[in-house]
Short mmCIF file of C-alpha atoms in Angstrom, two decimals:
data_model
loop_
_atom_site.label_atom_id
_atom_site.label_comp_id
_atom_site.label_asym_id
_atom_site.label_seq_id
_atom_site.Cartn_x
_atom_site.Cartn_y
_atom_site.Cartn_z
CA GLN P 1374 135.78 96.77 86.11
CA GLN P 1375 134.72 95.09 82.92
CA GLN P 1376 136.22 91.62 82.59
CA VAL P 1377 135.41 91.38 78.90
CA LYS P 1378 136.37 94.22 76.56
CA GLN P 1379 134.34 94.52 73.35
CA SER P 1380 134.95 96.56 70.23
CA PRO P 1381 133.86 98.41 68.21
CA GLN P 1382 131.09 100.25 70.02
CA SER P 1383 129.15 100.48 66.77
CA LEU P 1384 129.55 99.60 63.15
CA ILE P 1385 127.73 100.14 59.88
CA VAL P 1386 127.87 97.57 57.12
CA GLN P 1387 126.28 97.31 53.72
CA LYS P 1388 123.82 94.54 53.01
CA GLY P 1389 125.74 91.45 52.00
CA GLY P 1390 128.89 92.58 53.79
CA ILE P 1391 130.70 91.06 56.75
CA SER P 1392 130.33 92.39 60.29
CA ILE P 1393 133.18 91.64 62.69
CA ILE P 1394 133.03 92.20 66.44
CA ASN P 1395 135.97 91.54 68.72
CA CYS P 1396 136.23 90.68 72.40
CA ALA P 1397 139.18 90.22 74.73
CA TYR P 1398 139.39 88.83 78.23
CA GLU P 1399 141.96 88.46 81.00
CA ASN P 1400 140.57 85.72 83.22
CA THR P 1401 142.12 82.48 81.97
CA ALA P 1402 139.58 80.53 84.01
CA PHE P 1403 136.79 81.54 81.64
CA ASP P 1404 135.65 78.46 79.77
CA TYR P 1405 132.42 79.42 78.06
CA PHE P 1406 132.02 82.25 75.56
CA PRO P 1407 128.51 83.00 74.27
CA TRP P 1408 127.29 85.76 71.99
CA TYR P 1409 123.90 87.35 72.48
CA GLN P 1410 121.78 89.41 70.09
CA GLN P 1411 119.45 92.04 71.48
CA PHE P 1412 116.80 94.07 69.69
CA PRO P 1413 115.53 97.35 71.22
CA GLY P 1414 113.14 96.74 74.10
CA LYS P 1415 113.75 92.99 74.09
CA GLY P 1416 115.81 90.59 76.15
CA PRO P 1417 119.06 89.15 74.77
CA ALA P 1418 118.84 85.96 72.74
CA LEU P 1419 121.64 83.40 72.58
CA LEU P 1420 123.17 83.43 69.12
CA ILE P 1421 126.12 81.09 69.29
CA ALA P 1422 128.63 79.94 71.90
CA ILE P 1423 132.07 78.35 72.00
CA ARG P 1424 134.34 76.62 74.46
CA PRO P 1425 138.15 76.94 74.50
CA ASP P 1426 138.77 73.48 73.10
CA VAL P 1427 137.82 74.59 69.58
CA SER P 1428 139.13 77.52 67.54
CA GLU P 1429 136.08 78.13 65.40
CA LYS P 1430 132.38 77.42 65.40
CA LYS P 1431 129.94 78.18 62.63
CA GLU P 1432 126.17 78.27 62.71
CA GLY P 1433 124.58 79.51 59.53
CA ARG P 1434 125.87 83.00 58.78
CA PHE P 1435 127.40 83.41 62.25
CA THR P 1436 130.94 82.28 63.08
CA ILE P 1437 132.93 82.53 66.29
CA SER P 1438 136.70 82.56 66.04
CA PHE P 1439 138.56 81.83 69.27
CA ASN P 1440 142.23 82.47 70.00
CA LYS P 1441 143.09 81.02 73.40
CA SER P 1442 146.70 82.21 73.48
CA ALA P 1443 145.69 85.79 72.70
CA LYS P 1444 142.64 85.59 74.97
CA GLN P 1445 140.46 86.94 72.21
CA PHE P 1446 137.35 85.84 70.41
CA SER P 1447 135.31 87.37 67.66
CA LEU P 1448 131.94 87.13 65.95
CA HIS P 1449 131.69 87.25 62.17
CA ILE P 1450 128.31 87.87 60.57
CA MET P 1451 128.51 86.86 56.93
CA ASP P 1452 126.17 88.20 54.24
CA SER P 1453 124.77 90.75 56.68
CA GLN P 1454 121.07 91.49 56.31
CA PRO P 1455 118.96 94.45 57.51
CA GLY P 1456 117.30 92.09 60.00
CA ASP P 1457 120.70 91.62 61.64
CA SER P 1458 120.63 95.25 62.80
CA ALA P 1459 120.78 94.86 66.58
CA THR P 1460 123.11 95.12 69.54
CA TYR P 1461 125.48 92.22 70.03
CA PHE P 1462 127.04 91.30 73.34
CA CYS P 1463 129.91 88.93 73.93
CA ALA P 1464 130.15 87.27 77.31
CA ALA P 1465 132.29 84.86 79.25
CA SER P 1466 131.83 82.66 82.26
CA GLU P 1467 133.78 80.34 84.50
CA ASN P 1468 132.37 76.90 85.20
CA ASP P 1469 129.21 77.96 83.31
CA TYR P 1470 128.06 80.21 86.05
CA LYS P 1471 127.82 83.99 86.15
CA LEU P 1472 128.21 85.73 82.82
CA SER P 1473 130.50 88.73 82.39
CA PHE P 1474 129.23 90.81 79.49
CA GLY P 1475 131.06 93.05 77.08
CA ALA P 1476 129.85 96.61 76.57
CA GLY P 1477 127.94 95.75 73.41
CA THR P 1478 128.22 96.60 69.72
CA THR P 1479 125.41 98.21 67.79
CA VAL P 1480 125.34 96.87 64.24
CA THR P 1481 123.49 98.73 61.52
CA VAL P 1482 123.06 97.01 58.17
CA ARG P 1483 122.28 99.40 55.34
CA ALA P 1484 120.14 98.11 52.49
CA GLY O 51 112.28 74.95 73.98
CA ALA O 52 113.94 76.99 76.76
CA VAL O 53 111.44 79.83 76.95
CA VAL O 54 111.53 82.38 79.74
CA SER O 55 108.69 84.83 80.31
CA GLN O 56 108.47 87.97 82.40
CA HIS O 57 105.45 89.79 83.74
CA PRO O 58 104.67 92.59 83.43
CA SER O 59 106.43 93.72 80.27
CA TRP O 60 106.23 97.30 81.43
CA VAL O 61 105.07 99.07 84.59
CA ILE O 62 104.72 102.67 85.68
CA CYS O 63 104.49 103.42 89.37
CA LYS O 64 104.64 106.32 91.76
CA SER O 65 107.69 107.06 93.85
CA GLY O 66 107.59 105.20 97.17
CA THR O 67 105.53 102.25 96.00
CA SER O 68 106.74 98.67 95.55
CA VAL O 69 106.71 96.74 92.31
CA LYS O 70 106.92 92.99 91.79
CA ILE O 71 108.29 91.45 88.60
CA GLU O 72 107.81 87.76 87.83
CA CYS O 73 110.17 85.54 85.87
CA ARG O 74 109.03 82.11 84.74
CA SER O 75 110.75 79.28 82.89
CA LEU O 76 107.97 77.83 80.76
CA ASP O 77 109.36 74.54 79.49
CA PHE O 78 112.26 73.65 81.75
CA GLN O 79 113.16 73.64 85.39
CA ALA O 80 115.46 76.51 86.29
CA THR O 81 117.82 75.56 89.06
CA THR O 82 119.37 79.00 88.86
CA MET O 83 117.88 82.35 87.93
CA PHE O 84 119.69 85.63 87.43
CA TRP O 85 118.40 89.19 87.59
CA TYR O 86 119.98 91.97 85.54
CA ARG O 87 119.29 95.63 85.01
CA GLN O 88 120.13 97.50 81.87
CA PHE O 89 120.25 101.26 81.34
CA PRO O 90 119.73 102.72 77.85
CA LYS O 91 122.58 101.92 75.47
CA GLN O 92 124.50 100.09 78.17
CA SER O 93 125.38 96.51 78.89
CA LEU O 94 123.62 94.15 81.27
CA MET O 95 124.57 94.50 84.91
CA LEU O 96 124.07 91.43 87.08
CA MET O 97 122.14 92.25 90.23
CA ALA O 98 121.76 88.88 91.89
CA THR O 99 121.80 85.13 91.47
CA SER O 100 119.17 82.90 93.00
CA ASN O 101 118.95 79.15 93.40
CA GLU O 102 115.65 77.47 94.04
CA GLY O 103 114.83 77.28 97.73
CA SER O 104 117.76 79.34 98.96
CA LYS O 105 118.54 83.00 99.53
CA ALA O 106 119.72 85.08 96.62
CA THR O 107 123.34 86.14 96.29
CA TYR O 108 123.62 89.83 95.53
CA GLU O 109 126.38 91.53 93.58
CA GLN O 110 128.47 94.18 95.26
CA GLY O 111 126.66 97.50 95.44
CA VAL O 112 123.16 96.05 95.04
CA GLU O 113 120.93 96.74 98.03
CA LYS O 114 119.35 93.47 99.10
CA ASP O 115 116.69 95.23 101.16
CA LYS O 116 115.63 97.29 98.17
CA PHE O 117 115.64 94.52 95.59
CA LEU O 118 113.97 91.51 97.16
CA ILE O 119 114.38 88.26 95.26
CA ASN O 120 112.42 85.10 95.85
CA HIS O 121 113.00 81.83 94.01
CA ALA O 122 110.29 79.69 95.54
CA SER O 123 110.00 77.07 92.82
CA LEU O 124 111.96 75.65 89.91
CA THR O 125 109.92 77.70 87.45
CA LEU O 126 109.35 81.01 89.20
CA SER O 127 111.48 83.80 90.59
CA THR O 128 110.27 87.24 91.61
CA LEU O 129 112.03 90.56 91.98
CA THR O 130 110.37 93.16 94.18
CA VAL O 131 111.63 96.72 93.97
CA THR O 132 110.68 98.22 97.32
CA SER O 133 110.03 101.92 97.86
CA ALA O 134 110.87 102.63 94.26
CA HIS O 135 112.40 105.97 93.27
CA PRO O 136 112.97 107.54 89.85
CA GLU O 137 116.59 106.37 89.83
CA ASP O 138 115.29 102.77 89.91
CA SER O 139 113.74 103.30 86.49
CA SER O 140 115.43 100.80 84.22
CA PHE O 141 115.01 97.69 82.09
CA TYR O 142 115.03 94.62 84.31
CA ILE O 143 115.83 91.28 82.69
CA CYS O 144 115.87 87.82 84.17
CA SER O 145 117.59 84.72 82.87
CA ALA O 146 117.26 81.11 83.81
CA SER O 147 119.48 78.08 83.51
CA ASP O 148 119.25 74.42 84.28
CA ARG O 149 122.59 73.33 85.67
CA GLY O 150 121.74 69.76 84.87
CA ARG O 151 121.41 70.51 81.15
CA GLY O 152 124.38 72.57 80.16
CA ASP O 153 124.02 75.85 82.00
CA THR O 154 123.12 78.01 79.04
CA GLN O 155 121.35 81.13 80.28
CA TYR O 156 118.05 81.84 78.57
CA PHE O 157 116.81 85.37 78.91
CA GLY O 158 113.34 86.73 79.42
CA PRO O 159 111.94 89.59 77.33
CA GLY O 160 112.57 92.17 80.05
CA THR O 161 110.41 94.51 82.11
CA ARG O 162 110.54 98.26 81.62
CA LEU O 163 110.06 100.01 84.99
CA THR O 164 109.32 103.71 85.08
CA VAL O 165 109.06 105.39 88.47
CA LEU O 166 107.39 108.78 88.46
#
């Protein structure tokens, strides 16, 4: 049973466009929400993370929006570039321990 | 900083043999290491959690006698797949965290195991 639901499964965006990936969770004890980027044949790399005490966090072209009441959080990739083509996973953990991963979203950026 | 390495990056073995995969934290001390497996186009599935010097905690459905985990030092954990079979073929990924420095999990590059 997946504790974190992620959508869409895949998306295609034009270069310069915005990619938006959404995640929802049920466990209100989750207190850490990271996003990972994974290229084929490689391990995931931490992209950005947020805690429930803030509603938004921005790092470069990547922004997390967090809605505690709705138990949802999303990743926005601004000015998408071909190098951003990868699979993105949202995750959540309780007391910074085991991560529960979403199913993943494959992003394709067309030049 | 926070680099995790895995060795080997890929391995091919015959059915019935055992394979050992190493996971090392190169520039920090990993109080906790995690082992995941990932099938093509799927998410990461946690197999077990190990703390330095103690026995690993396995997730439900993961055979502890088949997937032996040792976390003998603060920088090294090993996963041994015993009597491997073709259905064990997968991408195995470790991650490491230092609970004294924020608990972020840093992932290794993964090991592709193919059992013939």
